[in-house]
XYZ file of C-alpha atoms in Angstrom:
573
model
C 60.399 16.809 12.833
C 63.520 17.333 14.917
C 64.763 20.822 15.785
C 68.089 20.199 14.041
C 66.304 19.298 10.798
C 64.176 22.448 10.961
C 67.285 24.602 11.456
C 69.032 22.938 8.522
C 66.000 23.500 6.322
C 65.725 27.141 7.387
C 69.411 27.649 6.690
C 69.010 26.148 3.241
C 66.105 28.534 2.521
C 68.210 31.533 3.565
C 66.239 32.528 6.685
C 68.375 34.829 8.825
C 68.868 33.993 12.546
C 67.622 30.426 12.203
C 70.296 29.078 14.551
C 68.880 30.837 17.620
C 65.152 30.327 16.968
C 62.894 27.958 18.862
C 60.986 25.191 17.147
C 57.669 27.062 16.880
C 59.387 30.139 15.438
C 61.284 28.015 12.936
C 58.090 26.322 11.724
C 56.379 29.705 11.286
C 59.381 31.147 9.430
C 59.611 28.148 7.099
C 55.896 28.317 6.295
C 56.170 32.059 5.603
C 59.157 31.549 3.315
C 57.389 28.777 1.416
C 54.274 30.962 0.962
C 56.261 33.846 -0.671
C 56.101 34.271 -4.502
C 58.928 32.811 -6.490
C 60.196 36.290 -7.336
C 60.926 36.992 -3.667
C 62.697 33.717 -3.087
C 66.456 33.934 -3.637
C 67.292 32.499 -7.055
C 70.137 30.082 -7.422
C 70.748 31.157 -11.070
C 72.443 34.428 -10.046
C 75.486 32.551 -8.816
C 77.524 29.713 -10.215
C 76.697 26.225 -8.870
C 80.053 25.944 -7.130
C 79.503 29.186 -5.178
C 75.990 28.127 -4.260
C 77.202 24.790 -2.834
C 80.005 26.444 -0.856
C 77.567 28.943 0.653
C 75.164 26.201 1.649
C 77.980 24.246 3.312
C 79.059 27.275 5.329
C 75.505 27.949 6.543
C 75.002 24.311 7.500
C 78.212 24.275 9.557
C 77.195 27.475 11.309
C 73.801 26.020 12.149
C 75.441 22.879 13.505
C 77.675 24.926 15.839
C 74.674 26.914 17.061
C 72.818 23.697 17.736
C 75.724 22.325 19.821
C 75.799 25.544 21.902
C 72.063 25.347 22.740
C 71.355 23.805 26.239
C 69.780 20.373 26.294
C 66.974 21.577 28.541
C 65.585 23.745 25.704
C 64.795 20.667 23.620
C 61.817 18.383 24.279
C 62.473 14.844 25.512
C 61.179 13.219 22.355
C 63.383 15.516 20.176
C 66.683 14.850 21.958
C 69.044 12.993 19.644
C 70.835 9.861 20.873
C 74.530 9.093 20.577
C 74.190 8.768 16.815
C 72.948 12.362 16.311
C 76.381 13.812 15.480
C 77.236 11.676 12.475
C 73.675 12.157 11.210
C 73.938 15.944 11.451
C 77.229 15.867 9.573
C 75.511 14.214 6.635
C 72.659 16.720 6.513
C 74.283 19.586 4.455
C 74.704 17.293 1.455
C 71.085 16.211 1.659
C 69.841 19.799 2.068
C 71.674 20.943 -1.072
C 69.914 18.321 -3.170
C 66.573 18.730 -1.435
C 66.270 22.462 -2.259
C 65.908 21.878 -5.987
C 63.839 18.667 -5.963
C 60.336 19.228 -4.589
C 61.292 20.329 -1.114
C 57.736 21.000 0.121
C 56.448 17.561 -0.850
C 59.445 15.880 0.820
C 58.792 17.693 4.083
C 55.145 16.611 4.123
C 56.197 13.008 3.812
C 58.657 13.455 6.659
C 55.869 14.555 9.006
C 53.764 11.514 8.148
C 56.508 8.947 8.594
C 58.306 10.537 11.566
C 61.696 9.559 10.090
C 63.535 12.799 9.134
C 67.066 11.453 9.226
C 66.260 8.508 7.023
C 64.388 10.704 4.517
C 67.235 13.168 4.227
C 69.589 10.347 3.345
C 67.196 9.171 0.650
C 66.595 12.685 -0.845
C 69.907 12.369 -2.642
C 68.177 10.226 -5.267
C 65.876 13.104 -6.279
C 62.828 10.831 -6.633
C 59.945 11.449 -4.188
C 58.264 8.100 -4.990
C 61.446 6.120 -4.361
C 61.982 8.132 -1.190
C 58.699 6.819 0.252
C 59.782 3.203 -0.275
C 63.195 3.762 1.203
C 61.667 5.394 4.283
C 59.569 2.294 4.993
C 62.486 -0.079 4.486
C 64.763 1.840 6.833
C 62.385 2.203 9.779
C 63.617 -0.865 11.666
C 67.249 0.069 11.211
C 66.712 3.604 12.417
C 64.662 2.390 15.399
C 67.497 0.121 16.441
C 69.893 3.063 16.363
C 67.618 5.322 18.391
C 66.880 2.781 21.160
C 69.806 2.015 23.434
C 68.304 -1.234 24.824
C 67.536 -3.139 21.664
C 63.973 -1.909 20.996
C 62.718 -1.951 17.410
C 60.089 0.428 16.068
C 59.265 4.106 16.286
C 58.908 4.637 20.035
C 61.059 7.760 20.065
C 58.350 10.020 18.590
C 55.282 8.903 20.549
C 56.810 9.117 24.050
C 55.911 5.480 24.938
C 59.296 3.903 24.367
C 59.929 3.143 28.046
C 56.728 1.195 28.637
C 57.046 -0.756 25.384
C 60.631 -1.631 26.180
C 59.622 -2.901 29.622
C 56.892 -5.069 28.163
C 59.287 -6.626 25.679
C 61.865 -7.294 28.388
C 59.325 -8.731 30.803
C 60.291 -12.376 30.180
C 63.906 -11.796 29.235
C 65.353 -14.378 31.660
C 62.687 -17.073 31.703
C 64.568 -19.380 29.388
C 67.907 -19.051 31.096
C 69.299 -22.239 32.668
C 68.519 -22.571 36.374
C 71.553 -22.267 38.586
C 72.027 -22.800 42.295
C 70.398 -20.026 44.217
C 68.175 -19.077 41.264
C 64.444 -18.742 41.155
C 63.531 -22.428 41.229
C 66.365 -23.955 43.233
C 67.715 -23.013 46.670
C 71.329 -22.111 47.242
C 72.941 -25.347 48.459
C 76.495 -24.026 48.689
C 78.087 -24.365 52.133
C 80.399 -21.620 53.355
C 82.771 -21.732 56.300
C 80.635 -19.515 58.520
C 77.311 -21.231 57.715
C 75.338 -22.730 60.584
C 74.237 -26.315 59.815
C 71.487 -28.009 61.809
C 70.806 -31.770 61.548
C 67.370 -32.797 60.289
C 65.686 -36.129 59.622
C 62.341 -37.276 58.296
C 60.391 -39.066 55.583
C 60.807 -37.839 52.010
C 57.622 -36.757 50.244
C 58.184 -36.123 46.523
C 55.410 -34.152 44.825
C 55.067 -32.892 41.250
C 57.498 -29.961 41.243
C 59.118 -30.050 44.668
C 60.030 -32.356 47.545
C 59.866 -32.064 51.315
C 61.303 -33.980 54.242
C 58.445 -34.477 56.711
C 60.133 -34.037 60.065
C 57.043 -34.231 62.297
C 55.383 -37.372 60.928
C 53.604 -38.222 57.711
C 51.563 -35.012 57.459
C 52.882 -31.573 56.441
C 54.181 -29.506 59.346
C 55.778 -26.117 60.010
C 59.228 -27.651 60.577
C 59.418 -29.511 57.263
C 62.624 -29.185 55.228
C 62.718 -28.342 51.526
C 64.726 -30.654 49.283
C 65.598 -29.676 45.724
C 64.666 -31.973 42.865
C 68.263 -31.869 41.645
C 69.375 -33.668 44.832
C 66.484 -36.117 44.464
C 67.672 -37.013 40.964
C 71.329 -37.024 41.962
C 70.920 -39.681 44.661
C 67.974 -41.523 43.097
C 65.711 -40.769 46.046
C 62.162 -42.096 46.182
C 59.069 -41.162 48.051
C 59.102 -42.731 51.510
C 62.887 -42.710 52.014
C 64.169 -41.919 55.498
C 66.509 -38.956 55.018
C 69.124 -37.667 57.463
C 70.967 -34.519 56.450
C 72.038 -30.987 57.262
C 69.920 -27.858 56.969
C 71.552 -24.456 56.514
C 70.214 -21.644 58.648
C 69.616 -18.296 56.899
C 72.745 -16.186 56.581
C 73.008 -12.702 58.045
C 71.000 -10.289 55.927
C 69.436 -13.101 53.899
C 65.681 -13.289 53.504
C 64.204 -16.043 55.653
C 62.382 -18.711 53.673
C 59.261 -20.501 54.857
C 61.080 -23.853 54.691
C 64.829 -24.090 55.175
C 66.591 -26.054 52.405
C 68.589 -29.207 53.040
C 72.100 -28.658 51.706
C 73.649 -32.047 52.483
C 72.346 -35.617 52.756
C 74.195 -37.877 55.179
C 72.233 -41.140 55.027
C 69.303 -42.601 53.092
C 67.464 -45.380 54.957
C 70.486 -45.755 57.212
C 73.035 -46.306 54.428
C 75.301 -44.103 52.360
C 73.439 -42.040 49.732
C 75.582 -43.491 46.930
C 74.470 -47.026 47.809
C 70.804 -46.028 47.649
C 71.082 -45.338 43.918
C 71.706 -49.000 43.095
C 68.723 -50.563 44.882
C 66.066 -52.504 43.013
C 62.643 -51.059 42.298
C 59.724 -52.475 44.285
C 57.637 -53.008 41.151
C 60.349 -55.271 39.692
C 60.421 -57.658 42.672
C 58.913 -61.117 42.146
C 55.783 -61.804 44.280
C 55.104 -65.271 45.700
C 52.500 -66.894 47.926
C 53.215 -66.530 51.666
C 55.351 -69.403 52.901
C 56.582 -68.243 56.330
C 53.998 -68.139 59.079
C 53.227 -65.318 61.476
C 51.984 -66.974 64.662
C 49.618 -64.858 66.734
C 49.364 -67.151 69.769
C 51.111 -65.573 72.736
C 49.461 -66.750 75.967
C 46.499 -68.982 76.896
C 44.177 -66.022 77.508
C 44.818 -64.517 74.062
C 41.854 -66.190 72.407
C 41.828 -63.834 69.421
C 45.287 -64.875 68.262
C 44.628 -68.549 68.957
C 41.357 -68.590 67.001
C 42.946 -66.794 64.024
C 45.850 -69.279 63.965
C 43.364 -72.139 63.636
C 40.650 -70.602 61.469
C 42.715 -68.359 59.181
C 46.511 -68.577 59.544
C 48.574 -65.569 58.481
C 51.921 -65.613 56.686
C 54.526 -63.048 55.738
C 53.311 -61.301 52.611
C 49.635 -61.971 53.310
C 46.948 -59.725 51.852
C 44.045 -60.082 54.220
C 40.669 -58.490 54.864
C 38.982 -58.278 58.241
C 35.358 -58.039 57.157
C 33.188 -56.675 59.909
C 29.970 -54.762 60.492
C 29.917 -51.845 62.892
C 30.434 -52.567 66.607
C 31.658 -56.112 66.049
C 35.044 -55.659 67.734
C 37.311 -55.180 64.703
C 39.409 -52.559 66.509
C 40.027 -54.977 69.347
C 40.999 -57.693 66.885
C 43.394 -55.314 65.136
C 45.062 -54.318 68.402
C 45.526 -57.926 69.455
C 47.044 -58.836 66.080
C 49.490 -55.935 66.411
C 50.559 -56.970 69.907
C 50.979 -60.588 68.850
C 53.191 -59.635 65.907
C 55.465 -57.456 68.030
C 55.745 -60.241 70.601
C 56.330 -63.250 68.351
C 57.995 -61.552 65.379
C 60.093 -58.621 66.591
C 62.063 -58.690 63.314
C 58.991 -57.379 61.485
C 58.496 -53.637 61.150
C 54.922 -52.939 62.284
C 52.990 -49.969 60.891
C 49.430 -49.231 62.030
C 47.660 -46.832 59.647
C 44.477 -45.293 61.057
C 42.456 -43.367 58.473
C 39.411 -41.264 59.375
C 39.576 -42.650 62.904
C 38.306 -41.346 66.234
C 40.950 -39.422 68.216
C 40.518 -41.568 71.324
C 41.112 -44.704 69.248
C 44.357 -43.192 67.988
C 45.506 -42.540 71.538
C 44.564 -46.084 72.553
C 46.610 -47.553 69.697
C 49.610 -45.363 70.466
C 49.616 -46.491 74.092
C 48.896 -50.179 73.567
C 50.830 -51.026 70.382
C 54.618 -51.215 70.265
C 54.930 -50.118 66.697
C 54.667 -47.163 64.361
C 51.179 -45.627 64.554
C 50.309 -43.364 61.600
C 46.967 -41.631 61.946
C 44.647 -39.066 60.434
C 41.576 -38.378 62.549
C 38.099 -37.886 61.121
C 38.138 -34.123 61.777
C 40.831 -33.659 59.131
C 40.090 -33.102 55.419
C 39.953 -36.043 53.043
C 43.197 -34.930 51.399
C 45.083 -35.609 54.639
C 43.685 -39.149 54.803
C 44.910 -39.947 51.312
C 48.291 -38.283 51.875
C 48.936 -40.271 55.057
C 47.987 -43.569 53.425
C 50.101 -42.980 50.317
C 53.205 -41.899 52.212
C 52.861 -44.796 54.663
C 52.662 -47.444 51.942
C 55.584 -45.841 50.093
C 57.616 -46.004 53.297
C 56.748 -49.690 53.617
C 57.855 -50.326 50.018
C 61.228 -48.694 50.659
C 61.793 -50.990 53.645
C 60.861 -54.055 51.591
C 63.365 -53.011 48.914
C 66.023 -53.228 51.608
C 64.968 -56.801 52.464
C 62.881 -56.128 55.588
C 59.614 -57.793 56.587
C 56.907 -55.163 57.015
C 53.400 -55.590 58.433
C 50.823 -52.855 57.743
C 47.517 -52.842 59.617
C 45.008 -50.508 57.961
C 41.802 -49.361 59.607
C 40.037 -49.171 57.330
C 39.973 -49.676 53.576
C 36.337 -48.550 53.295
C 36.997 -45.153 54.846
C 40.073 -44.772 52.656
C 37.909 -45.370 49.589
C 35.454 -42.747 50.823
C 38.316 -40.274 51.291
C 39.568 -40.821 47.736
C 36.018 -40.419 46.467
C 35.984 -36.934 48.016
C 39.569 -35.861 47.332
C 40.288 -37.329 43.896
C 39.281 -35.349 40.784
C 36.060 -36.559 39.237
C 36.346 -38.785 36.177
C 32.723 -38.421 35.115
C 31.940 -42.147 35.496
C 29.841 -42.652 38.617
C 29.065 -46.123 39.939
C 26.081 -47.054 42.053
C 26.112 -45.442 45.470
C 27.792 -42.289 44.184
C 31.273 -43.832 43.946
C 33.523 -42.376 41.274
C 35.225 -45.094 39.272
C 38.593 -43.324 39.537
C 38.355 -43.221 43.354
C 38.679 -47.010 43.676
C 42.050 -47.357 41.972
C 44.283 -45.758 44.677
C 42.918 -47.946 47.527
C 43.332 -51.043 45.345
C 46.896 -49.958 44.616
C 47.481 -49.649 48.363
C 46.006 -53.068 49.097
C 47.696 -54.718 46.134
C 51.173 -53.762 47.351
C 51.140 -56.711 49.793
C 53.340 -59.546 48.560
C 55.930 -62.071 49.586
C 59.154 -61.227 47.778
C 61.374 -63.890 46.320
C 64.843 -63.980 47.910
C 63.975 -61.863 50.931
C 61.551 -59.239 52.154
C 57.776 -59.210 52.466
C 54.926 -56.743 52.831
C 51.914 -57.958 54.795
C 48.732 -55.870 54.748
C 45.688 -56.574 56.905
C 42.864 -54.117 56.296
C 39.416 -53.817 57.810
C 36.369 -53.550 55.543
C 32.979 -52.326 56.708
C 29.807 -54.183 55.682
C 26.122 -54.118 56.641
C 26.264 -50.391 57.303
C 23.196 -49.586 55.227
C 25.298 -47.551 52.775
C 25.329 -48.499 49.129
C 28.757 -46.881 48.796
C 30.260 -49.208 51.411
C 28.860 -52.221 49.583
C 30.350 -51.089 46.270
C 33.770 -50.506 47.852
C 33.718 -53.904 49.562
C 32.730 -55.681 46.352
C 35.794 -54.186 44.653
C 38.090 -55.712 47.304
C 36.187 -58.930 47.873
C 38.268 -61.132 45.611
C 41.610 -59.333 45.836
C 42.789 -60.701 49.190
C 44.231 -64.141 49.883
C 43.023 -64.277 53.495
C 39.745 -63.256 55.102
C 38.493 -62.989 58.680
C 34.746 -62.576 59.143
C 33.261 -60.939 62.233
C 29.619 -61.238 63.229
C 27.578 -58.441 64.789
C 25.089 -60.882 66.349
C 27.932 -62.660 68.142
C 29.129 -59.360 69.585
C 25.599 -58.462 70.676
C 25.514 -61.718 72.636
C 28.916 -60.833 74.110
C 30.684 -63.719 72.455
C 34.242 -62.509 71.903
C 36.092 -62.792 69.661
C 33.085 -62.577 67.344
C 34.831 -64.506 64.551
C 32.891 -66.669 62.131
C 35.275 -69.626 62.009
C 33.346 -71.288 59.183
C 33.419 -68.303 56.793
C 37.003 -67.305 57.629
C 39.920 -68.872 55.800
C 43.237 -68.526 53.964
C 44.141 -69.354 50.381
C 46.936 -71.892 49.953
C 47.139 -72.475 53.689
C 49.001 -75.714 53.014
C 52.098 -73.576 52.371
C 51.927 -72.278 55.942
C 51.018 -75.475 57.822
C 52.810 -78.741 58.236
C 51.166 -81.874 56.870
C 50.200 -83.159 60.320
C 48.786 -79.830 61.437
C 46.892 -79.363 58.187
C 45.303 -82.812 58.485
C 44.069 -82.086 62.014
C 42.710 -78.655 61.103
C 40.830 -80.073 58.129
C 39.325 -82.701 60.439
C 38.284 -79.937 62.830
C 36.726 -77.929 60.023
C 34.570 -80.859 58.998
C 33.170 -81.078 62.496
C 32.595 -77.330 62.860
C 30.981 -76.941 59.446
C 28.265 -79.387 60.500
C 27.279 -77.064 63.336
C 25.672 -73.653 63.422
C 28.082 -70.696 63.211
C 27.406 -69.577 66.761
C 27.524 -73.110 68.123
C 30.779 -73.788 66.283
C 32.417 -70.705 67.789
C 31.200 -71.569 71.289
C 32.546 -75.119 71.029
C 35.907 -73.883 69.752
C 36.266 -71.260 72.487
C 35.320 -73.771 75.173
C 37.963 -76.248 74.032
C 40.629 -73.539 73.706
C 40.031 -72.315 77.254
C 40.655 -75.828 78.564
C 43.975 -76.253 76.715
C 47.058 -74.108 77.439
C 48.298 -74.021 73.823
C 46.988 -74.652 70.340
C 49.262 -77.668 69.976
C 47.615 -79.339 72.969
C 44.211 -78.495 71.572
C 45.029 -80.001 68.167
C 46.361 -83.154 69.821
C 43.070 -83.535 71.678
C 41.164 -82.989 68.444
C 43.181 -85.705 66.738
C 42.444 -88.165 69.540
C 38.758 -87.413 70.078
C 37.452 -86.424 66.665
C 36.417 -89.237 64.343
C 37.840 -89.098 60.847
C 35.480 -90.648 58.318
C 37.319 -91.390 55.102
C 40.659 -90.788 56.840
C 43.142 -89.007 54.598
C 46.888 -89.065 55.107
């Protein structure tokens, strides 16, 4: 019970000096007065009712003045009234006058149980103790709202825990507010006059809840730039876009972030950002069979390119597999294909993706290939292998959307499948060899992106696949890709052991719908040559082909000799 209520009660009972007593003394005096016999208690019948009411009003006003004069430090923290204490104390004399004649002792006991003295005094006017109980319970929320200055509901004022409860209720007060620039989730992209802007460029990598511009390659680095998702949506940016923009340096006194935010985008893939919003989606482009040839023949000594042109021609938009066992020379074949493409088709954008590769092989590719080499060595985690492959193929898709011809050489698809088997979350369906069924979809999505686009643009993918390694997992991965390509080059380990290079099985190698890439005359001669070679052993066929190619300066001269010297049973025009 509050000190002011005790003083008012003592004044109503006629206790002298109640205005200057402390709380403990007031409680003792009230208990002593209540314990006295009725004969010693002042009787209200000696005076008229009007005089009795006037006397009670005078005593209540005197007690109120004494209460205002008392220092605040003398009152406990829980008993200090809030801003609404004054109007409540002004209403108390009326309640005290009614309370004295209507079961005062029982009313005070209920006040101690409920902890709501001001509410109870307002309800004592009805003169019904049972109704008073109900009114006390109904008014608790209203009184709690008055006593708490920060919107808390309840009875925290009496138990001393109001501060902690209020903090817990206000813990998530601003979680549902709309995000503004410079808020919790978005960086401040406003540019002031004295801000220092630094140019930055890189490949956009859009993740689930944030986006970064990879400035040091296709892997995360310390100099990457943060890009807000609002800017990604504003300009319709996609993963793999080449972004050039401005980065704001931290202002004076501002906390330095781990990644500086990009505040302005200048170009997207070399064009204005507004133009990038109206480009077509790669998935909506119409795929066709390859119809434009990529010739790999460069010089007479380049036997790898010359053999591939005859045995398995390659076109723009080809999806080819270089199937090879270990130590059969597939890396050498891949390097020669890359050099031939840069020499004969400089309009094509060449990307060499090396996944789980030896570091010295990466250096060799970077020094020998005039193209973009994207690598992740075998000492890196499997997550880096998958990240590099995904970002590289997304970059290739963005270039195809702009109408460019892109050639991607992947080494190799088997190691990429192994990396996804380690990095991807388990689906619970395990195939033979320990391959998770969900781990085969991302590599197939990578390989399936190759296509010749109608009305411009193409994406050519040549990937190496490992066989005869003794691993059941490698066999399962190869079987998944066996029928997905439209071109295949087979390498033989026994040819390489005998130092017959290139170790290409010309009989097993071939291209689907090669008639779209060859002229009628050339196709007729090559079919005639295939009939002759298929009658021989694989090794003998390769040796004969290499011997004839070494004697002729170009493939055209070789095919002319074949036409003149090779018999054509059942000649077909």
